């Protein structure tokens, strides 16, 4: 997708006790520290700190898709960014670590979803929305009118924290003038083992003008559950025209 790649390295601690030697006007190869045992002690302390904090084991692989460099010169700076969230793949996704549970979380924005007729301006309109507590704008898809609603996305469970109960939700907004939502919308979550969780929601009864979460299903990650989950939403059985739905994306979050 042309997203920039950000290589994340282990946080390191600067050795401020080593004095520069033989300063000249030209660049010289870096000399070995005067006290290598001190450097080794600091490195071991950093490894111990990371072990105590228990950063997600796959966070480095995930951050390779970060849109901007991730500050990893210290554990505090790295944790601050992981808790605040990092945008991936040209703001198609957002990744963060839940501060309470220390589990991986993801938001798959509308640009990462497959929305039928989303590029046909007769039916859908793309606009941007400012993220809460952020200066970042992300694309959202607004439904103008359609009788065939179909949205789905797949996601690799290897990026999630193991042994964790996750909940999957669509994040929508209904405009005040929305219509056509009197009939149930179908939601389905298909797990890697092909097990399906399905239910229906009538959106017309939901609050208008605010972001709402529509549950799709729950599942627990495990070593046996390898592959992708398929997240699906549709309403085309009735064939009625619908309007006024804004799609922000899909959240995959640990259930507390």
C-alpha atoms as an extended CHARMM CRD file, in Angstrom:
* protein
*
       256  EXT
         1         1  UNK       CA              0.0000000000        0.0000000000        0.0000000000  PROA      1               0.0000000000
         2         2  UNK       CA              3.0500000000        2.2750000000       -0.0190000000  PROA      2               0.0000000000
         3         3  UNK       CA              2.9660000000        2.7620000000        3.7530000000  PROA      3               0.0000000000
         4         4  UNK       CA              6.2560000000        3.7900000000        5.2940000000  PROA      4               0.0000000000
         5         5  UNK       CA              8.1090000000        1.1100000000        7.2550000000  PROA      5               0.0000000000
         6         6  UNK       CA              9.3930000000        1.9010000000       10.7640000000  PROA      6               0.0000000000
         7         7  UNK       CA             12.0080000000       -0.4330000000       12.2430000000  PROA      7               0.0000000000
         8         8  UNK       CA             11.7160000000       -0.5600000000       16.0340000000  PROA      8               0.0000000000
         9         9  UNK       CA             14.7870000000       -1.5020000000       18.0180000000  PROA      9               0.0000000000
        10        10  UNK       CA             15.2120000000       -2.3760000000       21.6640000000  PROA      10              0.0000000000
        11        11  UNK       CA             15.2710000000        0.7460000000       23.8830000000  PROA      11              0.0000000000
        12        12  UNK       CA             18.8220000000        1.5540000000       24.9960000000  PROA      12              0.0000000000
        13        13  UNK       CA             20.2850000000        3.6340000000       27.7730000000  PROA      13              0.0000000000
        14        14  UNK       CA             23.0140000000        6.1400000000       26.9630000000  PROA      14              0.0000000000
        15        15  UNK       CA             26.3080000000        5.7140000000       28.7930000000  PROA      15              0.0000000000
        16        16  UNK       CA             26.8980000000        9.2520000000       30.0730000000  PROA      16              0.0000000000
        17        17  UNK       CA             29.9150000000        8.2200000000       32.1630000000  PROA      17              0.0000000000
        18        18  UNK       CA             32.1730000000        7.6650000000       29.1730000000  PROA      18              0.0000000000
        19        19  UNK       CA             34.2330000000       10.7670000000       28.3040000000  PROA      19              0.0000000000
        20        20  UNK       CA             35.0590000000       11.4910000000       24.6680000000  PROA      20              0.0000000000
        21        21  UNK       CA             38.7280000000       10.9880000000       23.8310000000  PROA      21              0.0000000000
        22        22  UNK       CA             41.0070000000       12.3610000000       21.0960000000  PROA      22              0.0000000000
        23        23  UNK       CA             38.5370000000       14.9500000000       19.8580000000  PROA      23              0.0000000000
        24        24  UNK       CA             39.4760000000       16.1340000000       16.3510000000  PROA      24              0.0000000000
        25        25  UNK       CA             37.8210000000       18.1390000000       13.6260000000  PROA      25              0.0000000000
        26        26  UNK       CA             37.1130000000       15.0550000000       11.5520000000  PROA      26              0.0000000000
        27        27  UNK       CA             34.7550000000       12.1760000000       12.2310000000  PROA      27              0.0000000000
        28        28  UNK       CA             36.5310000000        9.2250000000       13.8410000000  PROA      28              0.0000000000
        29        29  UNK       CA             35.3850000000        5.6510000000       14.4750000000  PROA      29              0.0000000000
        30        30  UNK       CA             33.6780000000        5.3440000000       17.8600000000  PROA      30              0.0000000000
        31        31  UNK       CA             36.0270000000        3.9820000000       20.4930000000  PROA      31              0.0000000000
        32        32  UNK       CA             34.9880000000        1.2200000000       22.8350000000  PROA      32              0.0000000000
        33        33  UNK       CA             33.5350000000        2.3810000000       26.1710000000  PROA      33              0.0000000000
        34        34  UNK       CA             36.0320000000        2.6980000000       28.9770000000  PROA      34              0.0000000000
        35        35  UNK       CA             33.7930000000        0.6100000000       31.2470000000  PROA      35              0.0000000000
        36        36  UNK       CA             32.1570000000       -2.2070000000       29.2350000000  PROA      36              0.0000000000
        37        37  UNK       CA             30.9720000000       -3.8620000000       32.4450000000  PROA      37              0.0000000000
        38        38  UNK       CA             28.8390000000       -0.7690000000       33.1490000000  PROA      38              0.0000000000
        39        39  UNK       CA             27.2540000000       -0.9240000000       29.6910000000  PROA      39              0.0000000000
        40        40  UNK       CA             26.4930000000       -4.6180000000       30.1600000000  PROA      40              0.0000000000
        41        41  UNK       CA             24.8580000000       -3.8850000000       33.5090000000  PROA      41              0.0000000000
        42        42  UNK       CA             22.6790000000       -1.1820000000       31.9550000000  PROA      42              0.0000000000
        43        43  UNK       CA             21.6610000000       -3.4260000000       29.0640000000  PROA      43              0.0000000000
        44        44  UNK       CA             20.6860000000       -6.2000000000       31.4440000000  PROA      44              0.0000000000
        45        45  UNK       CA             18.6850000000       -3.7330000000       33.5210000000  PROA      45              0.0000000000
        46        46  UNK       CA             16.8080000000       -2.6240000000       30.3810000000  PROA      46              0.0000000000
        47        47  UNK       CA             16.0170000000       -6.2160000000       29.4570000000  PROA      47              0.0000000000
        48        48  UNK       CA             14.7780000000       -6.8230000000       32.9870000000  PROA      48              0.0000000000
        49        49  UNK       CA             12.5660000000       -3.7210000000       32.8080000000  PROA      49              0.0000000000
        50        50  UNK       CA             11.0060000000       -4.9060000000       29.5460000000  PROA      50              0.0000000000
        51        51  UNK       CA             10.4190000000       -8.3430000000       31.0300000000  PROA      51              0.0000000000
        52        52  UNK       CA              8.6960000000       -6.8350000000       34.0750000000  PROA      52              0.0000000000
        53        53  UNK       CA              6.5180000000       -4.5770000000       31.9390000000  PROA      53              0.0000000000
        54        54  UNK       CA              5.7900000000       -7.5150000000       29.6170000000  PROA      54              0.0000000000
        55        55  UNK       CA              5.3780000000       -5.6790000000       26.3470000000  PROA      55              0.0000000000
        56        56  UNK       CA              3.3540000000       -7.6280000000       23.7670000000  PROA      56              0.0000000000
        57        57  UNK       CA              5.6590000000      -10.1670000000       22.1680000000  PROA      57              0.0000000000
        58        58  UNK       CA              4.6900000000       -9.1640000000       18.6190000000  PROA      58              0.0000000000
        59        59  UNK       CA              4.6540000000       -5.3730000000       18.9740000000  PROA      59              0.0000000000
        60        60  UNK       CA              7.8340000000       -4.9210000000       16.9100000000  PROA      60              0.0000000000
        61        61  UNK       CA              6.4250000000       -6.8030000000       13.9150000000  PROA      61              0.0000000000
        62        62  UNK       CA              3.2300000000       -4.7400000000       14.0970000000  PROA      62              0.0000000000
        63        63  UNK       CA              5.1180000000       -1.4440000000       14.2820000000  PROA      63              0.0000000000
        64        64  UNK       CA              6.9360000000       -2.1950000000       11.0300000000  PROA      64              0.0000000000
        65        65  UNK       CA              3.7770000000       -0.8720000000        9.3410000000  PROA      65              0.0000000000
        66        66  UNK       CA              3.7630000000        2.3750000000       11.3620000000  PROA      66              0.0000000000
        67        67  UNK       CA              3.1250000000        5.5490000000        9.3780000000  PROA      67              0.0000000000
        68        68  UNK       CA              5.8210000000        7.4890000000       11.2460000000  PROA      68              0.0000000000
        69        69  UNK       CA              8.9360000000        6.5720000000       13.2370000000  PROA      69              0.0000000000
        70        70  UNK       CA              8.2990000000        5.2260000000       16.7210000000  PROA      70              0.0000000000
        71        71  UNK       CA             10.4270000000        6.6990000000       19.5010000000  PROA      71              0.0000000000
        72        72  UNK       CA             12.1500000000        3.8040000000       21.2330000000  PROA      72              0.0000000000
        73        73  UNK       CA             15.1420000000        5.4990000000       22.8630000000  PROA      73              0.0000000000
        74        74  UNK       CA             13.6290000000        4.8370000000       26.2840000000  PROA      74              0.0000000000
        75        75  UNK       CA             11.0210000000        2.5330000000       27.7450000000  PROA      75              0.0000000000
        76        76  UNK       CA              8.9020000000        5.4680000000       28.9500000000  PROA      76              0.0000000000
        77        77  UNK       CA              8.7360000000        7.0090000000       25.4680000000  PROA      77              0.0000000000
        78        78  UNK       CA              7.9260000000        3.6770000000       23.8480000000  PROA      78              0.0000000000
        79        79  UNK       CA              5.1800000000        2.8900000000       26.3500000000  PROA      79              0.0000000000
        80        80  UNK       CA              3.7100000000        6.3790000000       25.9850000000  PROA      80              0.0000000000
        81        81  UNK       CA              3.3150000000        5.8930000000       22.2280000000  PROA      81              0.0000000000
        82        82  UNK       CA              1.9790000000        2.3510000000       22.5320000000  PROA      82              0.0000000000
        83        83  UNK       CA             -0.6670000000        3.4970000000       25.0050000000  PROA      83              0.0000000000
        84        84  UNK       CA             -1.6140000000        6.5430000000       22.9030000000  PROA      84              0.0000000000
        85        85  UNK       CA             -1.7820000000        4.5190000000       19.6870000000  PROA      85              0.0000000000
        86        86  UNK       CA              0.1550000000        4.2560000000       16.4370000000  PROA      86              0.0000000000
        87        87  UNK       CA             -1.3720000000        4.6170000000       12.9580000000  PROA      87              0.0000000000
        88        88  UNK       CA             -0.5470000000        1.9080000000       10.4330000000  PROA      88              0.0000000000
        89        89  UNK       CA             -0.7300000000        1.4670000000        6.6420000000  PROA      89              0.0000000000
        90        90  UNK       CA             -1.4720000000        5.1050000000        5.7730000000  PROA      90              0.0000000000
        91        91  UNK       CA             -4.0520000000        5.5160000000        8.5530000000  PROA      91              0.0000000000
        92        92  UNK       CA             -6.0190000000        2.4660000000        7.5170000000  PROA      92              0.0000000000
        93        93  UNK       CA             -5.4920000000        0.9750000000       10.9910000000  PROA      93              0.0000000000
        94        94  UNK       CA             -4.6270000000        2.0690000000       14.5010000000  PROA      94              0.0000000000
        95        95  UNK       CA             -2.7410000000       -0.0940000000       16.9930000000  PROA      95              0.0000000000
        96        96  UNK       CA             -2.3920000000        0.4800000000       20.7180000000  PROA      96              0.0000000000
        97        97  UNK       CA             -1.7350000000       -1.4040000000       23.9340000000  PROA      97              0.0000000000
        98        98  UNK       CA             -4.4880000000       -1.2810000000       26.5410000000  PROA      98              0.0000000000
        99        99  UNK       CA             -2.9900000000        0.3170000000       29.6420000000  PROA      99              0.0000000000
       100       100  UNK       CA             -5.1390000000       -1.6950000000       32.0450000000  PROA      100             0.0000000000
       101       101  UNK       CA             -4.7050000000       -5.1800000000       30.5930000000  PROA      101             0.0000000000
       102       102  UNK       CA             -1.4750000000       -4.7140000000       28.5730000000  PROA      102             0.0000000000
       103       103  UNK       CA             -3.2340000000       -6.3570000000       25.6010000000  PROA      103             0.0000000000
       104       104  UNK       CA             -3.0770000000       -5.4650000000       21.9040000000  PROA      104             0.0000000000
       105       105  UNK       CA             -5.9730000000       -3.4240000000       20.4920000000  PROA      105             0.0000000000
       106       106  UNK       CA             -6.8450000000       -2.5120000000       16.9020000000  PROA      106             0.0000000000
       107       107  UNK       CA             -9.1240000000       -0.1590000000       15.0380000000  PROA      107             0.0000000000
       108       108  UNK       CA             -9.6750000000       -1.0140000000       11.3740000000  PROA      108             0.0000000000
       109       109  UNK       CA            -10.8130000000        2.2280000000        9.7870000000  PROA      109             0.0000000000
       110       110  UNK       CA            -13.3120000000        2.4710000000        6.9410000000  PROA      110             0.0000000000
       111       111  UNK       CA            -10.5290000000        2.5840000000        4.3060000000  PROA      111             0.0000000000
       112       112  UNK       CA             -9.4390000000       -0.8690000000        5.4640000000  PROA      112             0.0000000000
       113       113  UNK       CA            -12.9290000000       -2.3300000000        5.0130000000  PROA      113             0.0000000000
       114       114  UNK       CA            -14.4830000000       -3.7460000000        1.8610000000  PROA      114             0.0000000000
       115       115  UNK       CA            -17.6820000000       -1.7300000000        1.3460000000  PROA      115             0.0000000000
       116       116  UNK       CA            -19.8100000000       -2.5940000000       -1.6660000000  PROA      116             0.0000000000
       117       117  UNK       CA            -20.0930000000        0.3990000000       -4.0400000000  PROA      117             0.0000000000
       118       118  UNK       CA            -18.0280000000        2.5860000000       -1.6970000000  PROA      118             0.0000000000
       119       119  UNK       CA            -16.2680000000        4.2580000000       -4.6490000000  PROA      119             0.0000000000
       120       120  UNK       CA            -19.5340000000        4.9850000000       -6.4840000000  PROA      120             0.0000000000
       121       121  UNK       CA            -20.3730000000        8.5750000000       -5.6000000000  PROA      121             0.0000000000
       122       122  UNK       CA            -24.0600000000        7.9550000000       -6.2100000000  PROA      122             0.0000000000
       123       123  UNK       CA            -24.1750000000        5.7600000000       -3.1160000000  PROA      123             0.0000000000
       124       124  UNK       CA            -21.2990000000        6.6440000000       -0.7980000000  PROA      124             0.0000000000
       125       125  UNK       CA            -19.3410000000        9.7760000000        0.0850000000  PROA      125             0.0000000000
       126       126  UNK       CA            -15.8530000000        9.7850000000        1.6200000000  PROA      126             0.0000000000
       127       127  UNK       CA            -15.0050000000       12.5170000000        4.0960000000  PROA      127             0.0000000000
       128       128  UNK       CA            -12.6070000000       12.8990000000        7.0140000000  PROA      128             0.0000000000
       129       129  UNK       CA            -13.2020000000       13.0740000000       10.7290000000  PROA      129             0.0000000000
       130       130  UNK       CA            -10.8960000000       14.3620000000       13.4520000000  PROA      130             0.0000000000
       131       131  UNK       CA             -9.9460000000       11.7360000000       15.9910000000  PROA      131             0.0000000000
       132       132  UNK       CA            -10.9280000000       12.3720000000       19.6130000000  PROA      132             0.0000000000
       133       133  UNK       CA             -8.0930000000       13.9820000000       21.6320000000  PROA      133             0.0000000000
       134       134  UNK       CA             -5.9220000000       14.1200000000       18.5200000000  PROA      134             0.0000000000
       135       135  UNK       CA             -5.0430000000       16.3410000000       15.5690000000  PROA      135             0.0000000000
       136       136  UNK       CA             -5.1950000000       13.3470000000       13.2120000000  PROA      136             0.0000000000
       137       137  UNK       CA             -7.9550000000       13.1140000000       10.5950000000  PROA      137             0.0000000000
       138       138  UNK       CA             -9.1240000000        9.7320000000        9.3380000000  PROA      138             0.0000000000
       139       139  UNK       CA            -11.4040000000        8.8640000000        6.4100000000  PROA      139             0.0000000000
       140       140  UNK       CA            -14.9890000000        7.8210000000        7.1110000000  PROA      140             0.0000000000
       141       141  UNK       CA            -17.5780000000        6.5330000000        4.6290000000  PROA      141             0.0000000000
       142       142  UNK       CA            -21.0320000000        8.1400000000        4.5980000000  PROA      142             0.0000000000
       143       143  UNK       CA            -23.9270000000        6.2830000000        3.0110000000  PROA      143             0.0000000000
       144       144  UNK       CA            -25.9560000000        8.5360000000        0.7190000000  PROA      144             0.0000000000
       145       145  UNK       CA            -28.4420000000        5.9330000000       -0.4650000000  PROA      145             0.0000000000
       146       146  UNK       CA            -28.2630000000        2.2180000000       -1.1320000000  PROA      146             0.0000000000
       147       147  UNK       CA            -30.4870000000       -0.8310000000       -1.0900000000  PROA      147             0.0000000000
       148       148  UNK       CA            -27.5970000000       -3.3120000000       -0.8890000000  PROA      148             0.0000000000
       149       149  UNK       CA            -25.5350000000       -2.8120000000        2.2740000000  PROA      149             0.0000000000
       150       150  UNK       CA            -22.4770000000       -5.0580000000        2.5510000000  PROA      150             0.0000000000
       151       151  UNK       CA            -19.3160000000       -4.4920000000        4.6020000000  PROA      151             0.0000000000
       152       152  UNK       CA            -16.6270000000       -6.9810000000        5.5330000000  PROA      152             0.0000000000
       153       153  UNK       CA            -12.9880000000       -7.2420000000        6.5570000000  PROA      153             0.0000000000
       154       154  UNK       CA            -10.5390000000       -9.9870000000        7.5220000000  PROA      154             0.0000000000
       155       155  UNK       CA             -7.9450000000       -9.7570000000       10.2870000000  PROA      155             0.0000000000
       156       156  UNK       CA             -5.0440000000      -12.0080000000       11.3010000000  PROA      156             0.0000000000
       157       157  UNK       CA             -5.4690000000      -13.1440000000       14.9220000000  PROA      157             0.0000000000
       158       158  UNK       CA             -1.6790000000      -13.5570000000       15.2380000000  PROA      158             0.0000000000
       159       159  UNK       CA             -1.5300000000       -9.7980000000       15.8520000000  PROA      159             0.0000000000
       160       160  UNK       CA             -3.7000000000      -10.1210000000       18.9560000000  PROA      160             0.0000000000
       161       161  UNK       CA             -2.6010000000      -11.0430000000       22.4670000000  PROA      161             0.0000000000
       162       162  UNK       CA             -2.7670000000      -14.7970000000       23.1590000000  PROA      162             0.0000000000
       163       163  UNK       CA             -5.1830000000      -16.2960000000       25.6720000000  PROA      163             0.0000000000
       164       164  UNK       CA             -7.4000000000      -13.2070000000       25.6160000000  PROA      164             0.0000000000
       165       165  UNK       CA            -11.1540000000      -12.7410000000       25.2930000000  PROA      165             0.0000000000
       166       166  UNK       CA            -11.7660000000      -10.1730000000       22.5390000000  PROA      166             0.0000000000
       167       167  UNK       CA            -14.9150000000       -8.3780000000       21.4510000000  PROA      167             0.0000000000
       168       168  UNK       CA            -15.4840000000       -7.1410000000       17.9020000000  PROA      168             0.0000000000
       169       169  UNK       CA            -17.6940000000       -4.1160000000       17.2080000000  PROA      169             0.0000000000
       170       170  UNK       CA            -18.6340000000       -1.9310000000       14.2490000000  PROA      170             0.0000000000
       171       171  UNK       CA            -18.3740000000        1.8060000000       14.9630000000  PROA      171             0.0000000000
       172       172  UNK       CA            -21.2030000000        3.6920000000       13.2410000000  PROA      172             0.0000000000
       173       173  UNK       CA            -22.9940000000        7.0130000000       13.4100000000  PROA      173             0.0000000000
       174       174  UNK       CA            -26.5670000000        7.6520000000       12.2740000000  PROA      174             0.0000000000
       175       175  UNK       CA            -27.4840000000       11.1120000000       11.0400000000  PROA      175             0.0000000000
       176       176  UNK       CA            -30.6630000000       12.7070000000       12.3670000000  PROA      176             0.0000000000
       177       177  UNK       CA            -32.2350000000       12.3640000000        8.9150000000  PROA      177             0.0000000000
       178       178  UNK       CA            -31.2860000000        8.6850000000        8.5290000000  PROA      178             0.0000000000
       179       179  UNK       CA            -33.9870000000        6.4240000000        7.1160000000  PROA      179             0.0000000000
       180       180  UNK       CA            -34.5510000000        2.8310000000        6.0420000000  PROA      180             0.0000000000
       181       181  UNK       CA            -33.1750000000        1.1970000000        9.1850000000  PROA      181             0.0000000000
       182       182  UNK       CA            -36.4350000000       -0.2760000000       10.4800000000  PROA      182             0.0000000000
       183       183  UNK       CA            -35.3870000000       -3.7110000000        9.2610000000  PROA      183             0.0000000000
       184       184  UNK       CA            -32.6990000000       -5.8010000000       11.0160000000  PROA      184             0.0000000000
       185       185  UNK       CA            -29.0840000000       -5.5470000000        9.8700000000  PROA      185             0.0000000000
       186       186  UNK       CA            -27.1540000000       -8.8360000000        9.9530000000  PROA      186             0.0000000000
       187       187  UNK       CA            -23.7960000000       -9.1200000000       11.7280000000  PROA      187             0.0000000000
       188       188  UNK       CA            -21.4990000000      -12.1360000000       11.5970000000  PROA      188             0.0000000000
       189       189  UNK       CA            -18.1060000000      -13.1050000000       12.9940000000  PROA      189             0.0000000000
       190       190  UNK       CA            -16.4050000000      -16.1580000000       11.4630000000  PROA      190             0.0000000000
       191       191  UNK       CA            -13.4560000000      -17.6000000000       13.3940000000  PROA      191             0.0000000000
       192       192  UNK       CA            -10.4250000000      -19.3510000000       11.8470000000  PROA      192             0.0000000000
       193       193  UNK       CA            -11.9890000000      -22.7330000000       12.7070000000  PROA      193             0.0000000000
       194       194  UNK       CA            -15.0770000000      -21.6840000000       10.6650000000  PROA      194             0.0000000000
       195       195  UNK       CA            -17.2520000000      -21.3190000000       13.7740000000  PROA      195             0.0000000000
       196       196  UNK       CA            -19.7390000000      -18.4790000000       13.2580000000  PROA      196             0.0000000000
       197       197  UNK       CA            -21.3610000000      -16.0140000000       15.6340000000  PROA      197             0.0000000000
       198       198  UNK       CA            -24.3920000000      -14.2360000000       14.1510000000  PROA      198             0.0000000000
       199       199  UNK       CA            -27.0590000000      -11.8090000000       15.3130000000  PROA      199             0.0000000000
       200       200  UNK       CA            -29.2740000000       -8.9630000000       14.0830000000  PROA      200             0.0000000000
       201       201  UNK       CA            -29.6360000000       -5.3300000000       15.1200000000  PROA      201             0.0000000000
       202       202  UNK       CA            -32.2990000000       -2.7350000000       14.2950000000  PROA      202             0.0000000000
       203       203  UNK       CA            -30.3210000000        0.4800000000       13.8850000000  PROA      203             0.0000000000
       204       204  UNK       CA            -33.3010000000        2.8560000000       13.7980000000  PROA      204             0.0000000000
       205       205  UNK       CA            -33.6250000000        2.5450000000       17.5870000000  PROA      205             0.0000000000
       206       206  UNK       CA            -30.0080000000        3.5980000000       18.1800000000  PROA      206             0.0000000000
       207       207  UNK       CA            -28.9280000000        7.1260000000       19.2700000000  PROA      207             0.0000000000
       208       208  UNK       CA            -28.3500000000        9.6020000000       16.4510000000  PROA      208             0.0000000000
       209       209  UNK       CA            -25.4940000000       12.0430000000       15.9310000000  PROA      209             0.0000000000
       210       210  UNK       CA            -22.9830000000       10.1360000000       18.0890000000  PROA      210             0.0000000000
       211       211  UNK       CA            -20.6030000000        7.2430000000       17.5040000000  PROA      211             0.0000000000
       212       212  UNK       CA            -22.1620000000        3.9600000000       18.5680000000  PROA      212             0.0000000000
       213       213  UNK       CA            -20.7230000000        0.4690000000       18.9170000000  PROA      213             0.0000000000
       214       214  UNK       CA            -22.6560000000       -2.3960000000       17.3300000000  PROA      214             0.0000000000
       215       215  UNK       CA            -21.4130000000       -5.7570000000       18.6730000000  PROA      215             0.0000000000
       216       216  UNK       CA            -20.4760000000       -8.4420000000       16.1640000000  PROA      216             0.0000000000
       217       217  UNK       CA            -19.2070000000      -11.1750000000       18.4780000000  PROA      217             0.0000000000
       218       218  UNK       CA            -16.6300000000      -12.3570000000       20.9890000000  PROA      218             0.0000000000
       219       219  UNK       CA            -13.8400000000      -14.9270000000       20.7980000000  PROA      219             0.0000000000
       220       220  UNK       CA            -10.8110000000      -16.0900000000       22.7530000000  PROA      220             0.0000000000
       221       221  UNK       CA             -7.3810000000      -16.2400000000       21.1420000000  PROA      221             0.0000000000
       222       222  UNK       CA             -5.4020000000      -19.4490000000       21.5710000000  PROA      222             0.0000000000
       223       223  UNK       CA             -2.4540000000      -21.3090000000       20.0810000000  PROA      223             0.0000000000
       224       224  UNK       CA             -4.8980000000      -23.5640000000       18.2220000000  PROA      224             0.0000000000
       225       225  UNK       CA             -6.7400000000      -20.6020000000       16.6910000000  PROA      225             0.0000000000
       226       226  UNK       CA             -4.4540000000      -19.6280000000       13.8110000000  PROA      226             0.0000000000
       227       227  UNK       CA             -5.5530000000      -17.6570000000       10.7640000000  PROA      227             0.0000000000
       228       228  UNK       CA             -8.0070000000      -14.8550000000       10.0580000000  PROA      228             0.0000000000
       229       229  UNK       CA            -11.3240000000      -13.7930000000       11.4860000000  PROA      229             0.0000000000
       230       230  UNK       CA            -13.9550000000      -12.5770000000        9.0130000000  PROA      230             0.0000000000
       231       231  UNK       CA            -16.1190000000       -9.6600000000       10.1700000000  PROA      231             0.0000000000
       232       232  UNK       CA            -19.2800000000       -9.1370000000        8.1410000000  PROA      232             0.0000000000
       233       233  UNK       CA            -22.2910000000       -6.8200000000        8.0660000000  PROA      233             0.0000000000
       234       234  UNK       CA            -25.1080000000       -6.8150000000        5.4930000000  PROA      234             0.0000000000
       235       235  UNK       CA            -28.7020000000       -5.8980000000        4.7780000000  PROA      235             0.0000000000
       236       236  UNK       CA            -29.9680000000       -6.6390000000        1.2930000000  PROA      236             0.0000000000
       237       237  UNK       CA            -32.6980000000       -9.2110000000        1.8950000000  PROA      237             0.0000000000
       238       238  UNK       CA            -35.5290000000       -6.6690000000        2.1040000000  PROA      238             0.0000000000
       239       239  UNK       CA            -34.2240000000       -4.4760000000       -0.7040000000  PROA      239             0.0000000000
       240       240  UNK       CA            -35.3650000000       -1.1890000000        0.8240000000  PROA      240             0.0000000000
       241       241  UNK       CA            -33.3970000000        2.0200000000        0.3680000000  PROA      241             0.0000000000
       242       242  UNK       CA            -31.2930000000        3.2180000000        3.2940000000  PROA      242             0.0000000000
       243       243  UNK       CA            -29.4140000000        6.4370000000        4.0380000000  PROA      243             0.0000000000
       244       244  UNK       CA            -27.6210000000        8.4030000000        6.7320000000  PROA      244             0.0000000000
       245       245  UNK       CA            -25.1310000000        5.8180000000        8.0310000000  PROA      245             0.0000000000
       246       246  UNK       CA            -21.5130000000        6.8760000000        8.6600000000  PROA      246             0.0000000000
       247       247  UNK       CA            -18.9470000000        4.0800000000        8.9210000000  PROA      247             0.0000000000
       248       248  UNK       CA            -15.8490000000        4.7440000000       11.0240000000  PROA      248             0.0000000000
       249       249  UNK       CA            -14.5780000000        1.1670000000       11.1860000000  PROA      249             0.0000000000
       250       250  UNK       CA            -14.2610000000       -1.9800000000       13.2740000000  PROA      250             0.0000000000
       251       251  UNK       CA            -12.7340000000       -2.1910000000       16.7520000000  PROA      251             0.0000000000
       252       252  UNK       CA            -11.1060000000       -5.3510000000       18.1180000000  PROA      252             0.0000000000
       253       253  UNK       CA            -10.6610000000       -4.9150000000       21.8590000000  PROA      253             0.0000000000
       254       254  UNK       CA             -9.9660000000       -7.0690000000       24.9200000000  PROA      254             0.0000000000
       255       255  UNK       CA            -13.0620000000       -7.5320000000       27.0570000000  PROA      255             0.0000000000
       256       256  UNK       CA            -12.4570000000       -6.4360000000       30.6460000000  PROA      256             0.0000000000
